[in-house]
CSV table of C-alpha atoms in Angstrom, one decimal:
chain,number,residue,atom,x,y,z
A,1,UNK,CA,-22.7,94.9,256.2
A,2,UNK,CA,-21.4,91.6,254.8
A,3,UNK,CA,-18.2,92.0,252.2
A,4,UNK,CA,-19.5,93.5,248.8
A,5,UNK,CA,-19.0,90.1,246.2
A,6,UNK,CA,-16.5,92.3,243.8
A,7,UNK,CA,-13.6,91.9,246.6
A,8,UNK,CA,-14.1,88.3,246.3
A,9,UNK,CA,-10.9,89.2,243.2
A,10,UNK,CA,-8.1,91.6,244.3
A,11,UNK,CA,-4.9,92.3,243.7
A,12,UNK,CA,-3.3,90.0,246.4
A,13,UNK,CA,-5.7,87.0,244.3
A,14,UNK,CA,-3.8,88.6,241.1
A,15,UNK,CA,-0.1,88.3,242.8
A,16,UNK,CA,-1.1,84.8,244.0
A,17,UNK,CA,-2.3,83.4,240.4
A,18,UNK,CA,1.0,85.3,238.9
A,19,UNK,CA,2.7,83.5,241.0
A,20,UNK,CA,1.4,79.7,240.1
A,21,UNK,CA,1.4,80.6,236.4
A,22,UNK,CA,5.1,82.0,236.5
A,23,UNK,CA,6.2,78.8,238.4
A,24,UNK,CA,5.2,76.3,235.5
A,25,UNK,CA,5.8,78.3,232.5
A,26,UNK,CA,9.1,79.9,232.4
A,27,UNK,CA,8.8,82.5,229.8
A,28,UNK,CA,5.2,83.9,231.2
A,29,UNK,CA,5.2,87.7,231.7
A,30,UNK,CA,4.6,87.9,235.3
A,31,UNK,CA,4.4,91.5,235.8
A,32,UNK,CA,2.9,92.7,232.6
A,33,UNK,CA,-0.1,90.0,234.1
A,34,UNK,CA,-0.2,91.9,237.1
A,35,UNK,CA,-0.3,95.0,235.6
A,36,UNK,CA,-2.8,94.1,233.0
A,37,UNK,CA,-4.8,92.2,235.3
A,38,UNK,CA,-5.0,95.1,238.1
A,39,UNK,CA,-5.2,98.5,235.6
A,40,UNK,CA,-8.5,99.8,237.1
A,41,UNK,CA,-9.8,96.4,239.5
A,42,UNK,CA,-11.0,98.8,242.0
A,43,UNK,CA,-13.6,100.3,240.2
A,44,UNK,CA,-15.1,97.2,238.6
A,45,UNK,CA,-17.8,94.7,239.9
A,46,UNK,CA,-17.2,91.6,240.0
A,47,UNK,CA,-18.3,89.7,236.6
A,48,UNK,CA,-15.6,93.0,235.2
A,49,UNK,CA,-13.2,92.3,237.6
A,50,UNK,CA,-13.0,88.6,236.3
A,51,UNK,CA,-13.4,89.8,232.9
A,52,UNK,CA,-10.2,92.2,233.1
A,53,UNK,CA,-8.3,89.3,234.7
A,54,UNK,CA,-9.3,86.8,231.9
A,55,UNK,CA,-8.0,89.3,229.1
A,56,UNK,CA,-5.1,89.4,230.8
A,57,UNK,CA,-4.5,85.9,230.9
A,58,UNK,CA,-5.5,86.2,227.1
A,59,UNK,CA,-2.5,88.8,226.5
A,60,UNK,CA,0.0,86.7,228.5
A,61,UNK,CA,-0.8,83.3,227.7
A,62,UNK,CA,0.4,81.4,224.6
A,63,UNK,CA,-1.6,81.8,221.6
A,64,UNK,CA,-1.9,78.2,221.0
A,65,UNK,CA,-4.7,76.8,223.5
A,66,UNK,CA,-2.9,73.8,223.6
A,67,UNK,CA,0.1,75.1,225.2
A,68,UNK,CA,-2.0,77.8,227.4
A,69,UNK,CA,-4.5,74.4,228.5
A,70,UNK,CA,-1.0,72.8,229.6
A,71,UNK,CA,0.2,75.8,231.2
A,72,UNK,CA,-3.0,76.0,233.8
A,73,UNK,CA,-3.2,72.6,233.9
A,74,UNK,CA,-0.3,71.8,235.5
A,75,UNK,CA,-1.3,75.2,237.4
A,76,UNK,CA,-3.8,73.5,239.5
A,77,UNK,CA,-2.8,72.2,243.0
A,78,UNK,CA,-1.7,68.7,242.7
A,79,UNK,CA,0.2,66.0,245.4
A,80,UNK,CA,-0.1,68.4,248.2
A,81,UNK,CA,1.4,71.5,245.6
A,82,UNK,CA,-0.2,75.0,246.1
A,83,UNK,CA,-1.6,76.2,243.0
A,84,UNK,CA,-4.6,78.0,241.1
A,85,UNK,CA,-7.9,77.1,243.2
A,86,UNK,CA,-11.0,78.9,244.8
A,87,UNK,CA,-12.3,82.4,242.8
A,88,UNK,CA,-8.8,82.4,240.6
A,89,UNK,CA,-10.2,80.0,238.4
A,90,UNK,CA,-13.3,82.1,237.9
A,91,UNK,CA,-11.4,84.1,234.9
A,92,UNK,CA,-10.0,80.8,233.9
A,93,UNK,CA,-13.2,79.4,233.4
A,94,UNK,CA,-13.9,82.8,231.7
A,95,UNK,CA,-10.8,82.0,229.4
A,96,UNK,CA,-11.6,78.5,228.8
A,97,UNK,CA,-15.1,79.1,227.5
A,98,UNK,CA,-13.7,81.3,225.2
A,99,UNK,CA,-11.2,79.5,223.9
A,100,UNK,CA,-12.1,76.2,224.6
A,101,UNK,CA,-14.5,75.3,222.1
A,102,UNK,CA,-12.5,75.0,219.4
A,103,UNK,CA,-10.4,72.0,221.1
A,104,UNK,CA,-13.1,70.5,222.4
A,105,UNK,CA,-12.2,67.8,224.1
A,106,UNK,CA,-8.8,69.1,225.1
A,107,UNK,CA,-11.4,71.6,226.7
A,108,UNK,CA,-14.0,69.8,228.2
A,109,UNK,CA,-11.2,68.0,229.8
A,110,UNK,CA,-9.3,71.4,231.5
A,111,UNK,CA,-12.9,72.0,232.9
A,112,UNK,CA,-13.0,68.4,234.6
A,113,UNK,CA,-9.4,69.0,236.4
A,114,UNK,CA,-10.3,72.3,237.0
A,115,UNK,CA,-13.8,71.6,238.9
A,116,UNK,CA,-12.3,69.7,242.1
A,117,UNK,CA,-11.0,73.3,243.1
A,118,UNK,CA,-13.4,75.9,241.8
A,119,UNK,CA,-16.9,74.9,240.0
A,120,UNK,CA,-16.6,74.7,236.4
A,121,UNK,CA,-20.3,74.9,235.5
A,122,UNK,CA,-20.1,78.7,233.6
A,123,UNK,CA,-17.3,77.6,231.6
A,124,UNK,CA,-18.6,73.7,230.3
A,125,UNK,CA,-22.2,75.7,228.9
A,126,UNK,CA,-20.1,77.1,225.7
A,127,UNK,CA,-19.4,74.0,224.7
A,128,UNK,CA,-23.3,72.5,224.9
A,129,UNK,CA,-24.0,75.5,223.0
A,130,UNK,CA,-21.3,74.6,220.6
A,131,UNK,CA,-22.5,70.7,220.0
A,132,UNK,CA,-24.9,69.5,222.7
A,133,UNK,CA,-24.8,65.6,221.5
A,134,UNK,CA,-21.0,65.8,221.8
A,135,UNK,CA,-21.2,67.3,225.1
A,136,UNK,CA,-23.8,66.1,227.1
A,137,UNK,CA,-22.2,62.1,225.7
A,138,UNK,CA,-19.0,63.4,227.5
A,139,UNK,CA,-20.6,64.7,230.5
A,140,UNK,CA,-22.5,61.8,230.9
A,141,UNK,CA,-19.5,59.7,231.4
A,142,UNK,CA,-18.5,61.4,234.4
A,143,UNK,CA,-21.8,60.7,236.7
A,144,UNK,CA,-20.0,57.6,237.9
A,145,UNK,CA,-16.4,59.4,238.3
A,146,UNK,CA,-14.7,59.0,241.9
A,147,UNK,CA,-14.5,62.8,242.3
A,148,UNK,CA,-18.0,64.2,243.7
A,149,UNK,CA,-16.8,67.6,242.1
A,150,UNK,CA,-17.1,65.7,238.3
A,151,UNK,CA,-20.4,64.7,239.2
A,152,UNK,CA,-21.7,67.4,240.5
A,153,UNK,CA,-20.5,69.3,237.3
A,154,UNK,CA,-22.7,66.7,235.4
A,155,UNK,CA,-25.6,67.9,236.6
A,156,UNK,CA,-24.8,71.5,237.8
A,157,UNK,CA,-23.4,72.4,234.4
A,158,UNK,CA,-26.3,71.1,232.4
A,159,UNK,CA,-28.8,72.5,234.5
A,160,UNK,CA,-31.2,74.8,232.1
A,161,UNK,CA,-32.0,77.5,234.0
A,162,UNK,CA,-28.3,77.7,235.8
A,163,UNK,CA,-28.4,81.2,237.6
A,164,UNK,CA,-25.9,83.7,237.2
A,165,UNK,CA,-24.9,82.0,234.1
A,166,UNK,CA,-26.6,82.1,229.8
A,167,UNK,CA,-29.5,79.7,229.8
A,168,UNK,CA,-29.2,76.4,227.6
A,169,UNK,CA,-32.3,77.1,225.5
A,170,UNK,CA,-32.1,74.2,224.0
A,171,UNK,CA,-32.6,72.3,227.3
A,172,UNK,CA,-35.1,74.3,228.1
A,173,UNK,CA,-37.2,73.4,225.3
A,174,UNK,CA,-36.4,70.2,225.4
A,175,UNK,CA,-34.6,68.8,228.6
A,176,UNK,CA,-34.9,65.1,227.8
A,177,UNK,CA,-30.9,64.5,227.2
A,178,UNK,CA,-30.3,65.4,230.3
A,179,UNK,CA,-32.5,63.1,232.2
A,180,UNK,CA,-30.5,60.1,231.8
A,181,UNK,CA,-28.0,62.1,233.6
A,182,UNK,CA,-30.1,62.9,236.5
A,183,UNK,CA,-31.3,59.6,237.0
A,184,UNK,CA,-28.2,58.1,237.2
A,185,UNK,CA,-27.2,61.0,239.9
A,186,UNK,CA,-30.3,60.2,242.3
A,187,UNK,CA,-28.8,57.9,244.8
A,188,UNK,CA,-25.2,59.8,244.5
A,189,UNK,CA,-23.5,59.5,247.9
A,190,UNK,CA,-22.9,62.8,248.6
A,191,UNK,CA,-25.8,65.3,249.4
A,192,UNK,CA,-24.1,67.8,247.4
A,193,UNK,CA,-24.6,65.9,244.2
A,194,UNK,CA,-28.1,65.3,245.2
A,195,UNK,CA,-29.0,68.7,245.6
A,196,UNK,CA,-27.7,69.9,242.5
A,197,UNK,CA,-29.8,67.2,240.7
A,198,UNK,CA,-32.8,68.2,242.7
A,199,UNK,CA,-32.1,71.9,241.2
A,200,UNK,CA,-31.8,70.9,238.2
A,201,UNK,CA,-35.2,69.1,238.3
A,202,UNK,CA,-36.5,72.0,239.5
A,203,UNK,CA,-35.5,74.0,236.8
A,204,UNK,CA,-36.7,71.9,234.3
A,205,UNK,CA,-40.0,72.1,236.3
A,206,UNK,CA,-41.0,75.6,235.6
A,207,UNK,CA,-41.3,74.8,232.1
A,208,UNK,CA,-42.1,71.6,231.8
A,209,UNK,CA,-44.2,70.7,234.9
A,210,UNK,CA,-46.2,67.4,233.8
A,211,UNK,CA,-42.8,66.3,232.8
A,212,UNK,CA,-41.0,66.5,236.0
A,213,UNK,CA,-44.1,65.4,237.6
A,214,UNK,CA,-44.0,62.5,236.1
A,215,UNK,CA,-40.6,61.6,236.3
A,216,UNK,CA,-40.8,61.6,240.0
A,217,UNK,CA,-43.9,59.5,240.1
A,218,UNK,CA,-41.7,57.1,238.4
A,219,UNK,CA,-38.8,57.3,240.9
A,220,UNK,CA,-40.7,57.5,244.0
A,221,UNK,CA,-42.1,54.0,244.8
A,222,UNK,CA,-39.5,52.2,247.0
A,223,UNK,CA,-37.5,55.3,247.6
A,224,UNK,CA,-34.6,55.6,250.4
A,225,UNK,CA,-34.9,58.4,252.6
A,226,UNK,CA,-32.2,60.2,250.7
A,227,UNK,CA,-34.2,59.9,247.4
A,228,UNK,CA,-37.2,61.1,248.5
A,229,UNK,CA,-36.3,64.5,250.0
A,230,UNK,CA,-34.1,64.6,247.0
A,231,UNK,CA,-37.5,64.2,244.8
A,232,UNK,CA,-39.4,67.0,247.1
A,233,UNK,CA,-37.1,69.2,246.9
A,234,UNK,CA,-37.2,68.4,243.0
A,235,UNK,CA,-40.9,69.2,243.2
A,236,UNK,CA,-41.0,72.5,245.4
A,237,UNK,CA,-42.1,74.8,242.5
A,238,UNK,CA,-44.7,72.1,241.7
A,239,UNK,CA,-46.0,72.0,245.1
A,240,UNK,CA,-46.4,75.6,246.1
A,241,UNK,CA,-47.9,76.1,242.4
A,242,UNK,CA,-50.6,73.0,243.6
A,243,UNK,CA,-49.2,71.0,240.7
A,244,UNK,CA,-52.0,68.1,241.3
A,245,UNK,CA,-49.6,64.8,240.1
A,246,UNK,CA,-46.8,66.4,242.4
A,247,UNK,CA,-48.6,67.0,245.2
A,248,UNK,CA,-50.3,63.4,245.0
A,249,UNK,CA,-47.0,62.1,244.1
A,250,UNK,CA,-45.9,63.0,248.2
A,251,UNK,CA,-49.9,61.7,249.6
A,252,UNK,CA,-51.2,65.2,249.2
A,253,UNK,CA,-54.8,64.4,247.4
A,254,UNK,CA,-57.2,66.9,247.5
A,255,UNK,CA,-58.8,66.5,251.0
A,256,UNK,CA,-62.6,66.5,251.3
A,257,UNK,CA,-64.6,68.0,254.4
A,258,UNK,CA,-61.9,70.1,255.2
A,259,UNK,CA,-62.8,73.6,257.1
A,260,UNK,CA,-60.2,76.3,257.4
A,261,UNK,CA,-60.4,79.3,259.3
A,262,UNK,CA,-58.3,82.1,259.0
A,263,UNK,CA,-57.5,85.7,261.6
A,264,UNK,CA,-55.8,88.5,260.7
A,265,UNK,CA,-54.6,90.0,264.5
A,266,UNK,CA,-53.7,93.2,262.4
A,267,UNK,CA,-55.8,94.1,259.5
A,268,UNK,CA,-53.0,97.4,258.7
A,269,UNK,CA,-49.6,96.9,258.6
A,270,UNK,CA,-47.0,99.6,258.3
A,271,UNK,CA,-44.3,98.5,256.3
A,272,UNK,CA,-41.2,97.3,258.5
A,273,UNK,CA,-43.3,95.4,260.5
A,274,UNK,CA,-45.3,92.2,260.1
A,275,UNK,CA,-48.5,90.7,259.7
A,276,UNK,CA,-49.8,88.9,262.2
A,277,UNK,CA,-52.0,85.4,261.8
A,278,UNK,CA,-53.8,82.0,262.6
A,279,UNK,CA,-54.9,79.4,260.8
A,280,UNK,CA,-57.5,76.5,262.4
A,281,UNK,CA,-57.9,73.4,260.3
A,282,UNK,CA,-60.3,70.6,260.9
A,283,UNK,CA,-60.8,67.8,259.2
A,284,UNK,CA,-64.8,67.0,259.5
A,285,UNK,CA,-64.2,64.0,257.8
A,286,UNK,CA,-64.3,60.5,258.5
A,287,UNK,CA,-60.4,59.5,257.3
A,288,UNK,CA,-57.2,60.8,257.8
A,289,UNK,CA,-55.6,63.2,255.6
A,290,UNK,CA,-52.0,64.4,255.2
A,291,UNK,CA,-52.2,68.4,254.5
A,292,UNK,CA,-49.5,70.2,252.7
A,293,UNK,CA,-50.1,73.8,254.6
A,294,UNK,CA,-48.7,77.4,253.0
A,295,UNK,CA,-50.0,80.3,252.4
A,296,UNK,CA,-49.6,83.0,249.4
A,297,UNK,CA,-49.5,87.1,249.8
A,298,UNK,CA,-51.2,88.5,246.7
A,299,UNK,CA,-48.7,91.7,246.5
A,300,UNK,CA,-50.1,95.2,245.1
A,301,UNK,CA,-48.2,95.8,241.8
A,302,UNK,CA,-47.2,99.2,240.8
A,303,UNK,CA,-50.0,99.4,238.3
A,304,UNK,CA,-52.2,98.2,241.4
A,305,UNK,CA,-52.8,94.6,240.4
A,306,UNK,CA,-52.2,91.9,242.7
A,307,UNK,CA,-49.1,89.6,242.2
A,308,UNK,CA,-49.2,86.0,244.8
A,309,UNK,CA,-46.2,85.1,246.1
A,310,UNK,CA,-46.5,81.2,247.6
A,311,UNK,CA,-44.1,80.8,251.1
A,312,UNK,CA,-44.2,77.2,253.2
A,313,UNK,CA,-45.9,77.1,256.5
A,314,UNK,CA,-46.6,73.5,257.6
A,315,UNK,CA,-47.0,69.7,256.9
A,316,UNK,CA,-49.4,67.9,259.4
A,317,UNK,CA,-51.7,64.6,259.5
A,318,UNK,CA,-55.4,65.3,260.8
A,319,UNK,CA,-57.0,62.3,262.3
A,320,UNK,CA,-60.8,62.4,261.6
A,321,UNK,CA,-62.2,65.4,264.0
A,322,UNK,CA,-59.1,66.6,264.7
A,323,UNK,CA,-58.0,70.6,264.3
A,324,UNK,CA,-54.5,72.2,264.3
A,325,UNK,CA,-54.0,75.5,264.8
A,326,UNK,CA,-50.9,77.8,263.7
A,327,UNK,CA,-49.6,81.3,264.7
A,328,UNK,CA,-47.6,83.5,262.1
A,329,UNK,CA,-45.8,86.3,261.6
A,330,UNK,CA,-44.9,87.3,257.6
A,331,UNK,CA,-42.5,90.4,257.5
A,332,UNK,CA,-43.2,93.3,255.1
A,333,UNK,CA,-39.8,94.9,255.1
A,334,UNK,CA,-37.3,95.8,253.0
A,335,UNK,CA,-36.1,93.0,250.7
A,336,UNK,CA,-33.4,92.9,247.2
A,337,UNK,CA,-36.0,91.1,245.6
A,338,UNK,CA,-39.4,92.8,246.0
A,339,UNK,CA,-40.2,96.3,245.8
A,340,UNK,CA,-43.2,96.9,247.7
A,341,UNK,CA,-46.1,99.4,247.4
A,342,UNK,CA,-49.3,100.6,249.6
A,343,UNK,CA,-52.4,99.5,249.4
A,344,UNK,CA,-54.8,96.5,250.0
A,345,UNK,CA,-52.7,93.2,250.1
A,346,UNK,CA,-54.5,89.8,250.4
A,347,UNK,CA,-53.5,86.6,252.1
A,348,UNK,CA,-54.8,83.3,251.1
A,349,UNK,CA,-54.2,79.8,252.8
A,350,UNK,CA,-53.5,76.7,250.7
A,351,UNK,CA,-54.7,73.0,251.7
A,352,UNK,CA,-52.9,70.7,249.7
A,353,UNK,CA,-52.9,73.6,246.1
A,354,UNK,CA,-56.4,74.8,246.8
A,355,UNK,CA,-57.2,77.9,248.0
A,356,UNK,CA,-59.1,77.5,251.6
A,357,UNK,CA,-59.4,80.8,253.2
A,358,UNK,CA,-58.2,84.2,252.5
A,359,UNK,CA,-58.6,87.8,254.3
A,360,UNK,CA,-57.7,91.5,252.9
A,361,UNK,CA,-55.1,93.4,254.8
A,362,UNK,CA,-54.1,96.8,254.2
A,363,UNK,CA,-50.1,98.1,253.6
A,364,UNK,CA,-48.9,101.4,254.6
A,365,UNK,CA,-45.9,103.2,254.6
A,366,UNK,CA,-44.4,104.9,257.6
């Protein structure tokens, strides 16, 4: 069993950030930190055990954010000097979005020393709450910063949709002050950045698809390699939803003369094992096509209806005449994120978003 998240912050973490704080402010209450920060950790998951560390930094720290800001500040390792980095600085991004926002850009600037060691996304979304325009003009001053970390927070931080942390609903609704930021992160030279900007895209796409669809029709043409899988991996919701402007955005048009067949090896499948499949495609037609293949399992709800979930399967160019055939296995076991229930399941292929071929199949439970 892999270590439960919640020990990620302990007491010998607690000791450790005592220990950093005590060593550049002289008057700060080491042991009533400790104490304060450790009075019932055991029992608390994680998010609490952060949350009990960060009120303890609030009873310990000076009042006055400007002398507490110093205080971490010169906290953080620096020159080769140990100090407050990794999941410490969870509660102090905890502390700083509390307090934060009411010296802006005294705070705003903590979270960009602080991000090199820790990600500062959760704590920098209080302040785009607080005044967007302010914010997001900052932030955008840091997508050409020398730290990758900075720009990374750029677009991690302003993501919509950012999981584990409060939604920007603002963004959400309307995401376009944060696209200049994004486009000026696409040919960042770490894969890291990319990624994040790829996410981000992705978020943004789940509520505004013809938006993000467009955008990367207009970044695509000329692209370096880097770009482009940074742009399909942008459009991944798009694509297994058979978003037509994303999937012709990557040569996927809909494919004429087409034929699909589809085999169910097992037509019941007790739950724990998996079901078994092949797909034929050939293209009867007289050009080549590029074929985007996946295939979606329409889940039995609780209340019996059918609920698809989309997973990838494979990318392949049929000459005219040709066939490919695939062999799959899908597991139906036990999974955090799906409950599942008995009853007639269905499969369905997809050819580039359309719906080709699909076969019922039947779910028990052991």
């Amino acid at each position: 069993m892999p270590e439960p998240l919640k020990n990620l912050l302990h007491e010998a973490l607690v000791a450790g950030m005592a220990d950093h704080l005590a060593a550049n402010a002289p008057l700060f209450d080491r042991s009533r930190f400790v104490a304060l920060a450790t009075d019932g950790l055991g029992a608390l998951e994680l998010m609490e055990r952060s949350a009990l560390i960060r009120d303890a930094l609030f009873a310990t720290l000076p009042d006055d954010f400007t002398d507490a800001a110093a205080i971490l500040k010169a906290s953080l390792p620096a020159d080769g000097k140990p100090g407050l980095s990794g999941w410490m600085l969870l509660p102090v991004n905890q502390f700083i979005a509390a307090r934060g926002p009411d010296h802006f850009d005294l705070g705003i600037d903590l979270l960009k020393a602080l991000t090199p060691h820790f990600t500062a996304e959760y704590g920098i979304r209080p302040f785009i709450h607080r005044d967007q325009q302010r914010a997001l003009a900052i932030i955008s001053s840091w997508t050409g910063d020398r730290d990758r970390h900075v720009r990374r927070l750029a677009s991690e931080g302003t993501r919509p949709r950012l999981p584990w942390a409060v939604r920007l609903p603002r963004l959400v609704k309307d995401p376009a002050p944060i696209l200049p930021i994004l486009t000026a992160l696409l040919d960042d030279p770490e894969d890291y950045v990319r990624r994040s900007v790829a996410n981000s895209l992705n978020d943004i796409a789940k509520d505004h698809p013809d938006l993000v669809a467009a955008f990367i029709a207009g970044h695509i043409e000329g692209a370096s390699a880097e770009r482009r899988r940074l742009l399909k991996h942008a459009s991944r919701t798009l694509l297994k939803n058979g978003h037509a402007q994303a999937l012709a955005n990557f040569g996927f048009a809909a494919a004429a003369a087409l034929t699909c067949e589809l085999r169910l090896l097992n037509g019941e499948v007790v739950f724990g094992e998996g079901l078994d499949f092949e797909i034929r495609v050939t293209n009867a037609g007289e050009t080549a096509h590029s074929l985007m293949i996946d295939y979606a399992i329409h889940h039995v709800k609780a209340d019996g209806s059918l609920s698809p979930k989309v997973f990838k399967c494979k990318t392949v160019t049929l000459a005219p005449g040709q066939s490919h055939a695939i062999e799959r296995r899908h597991a139906m076991r036990p999974i955090t994120t799906r409950r599942y229930y008995p009853g007639e399941h269905r499969i369905a292929i997809l050819i580039n978003g359309a719906e080709t071929a699909s076969e019922s199949f039947v779910l028990t439970m052991p």
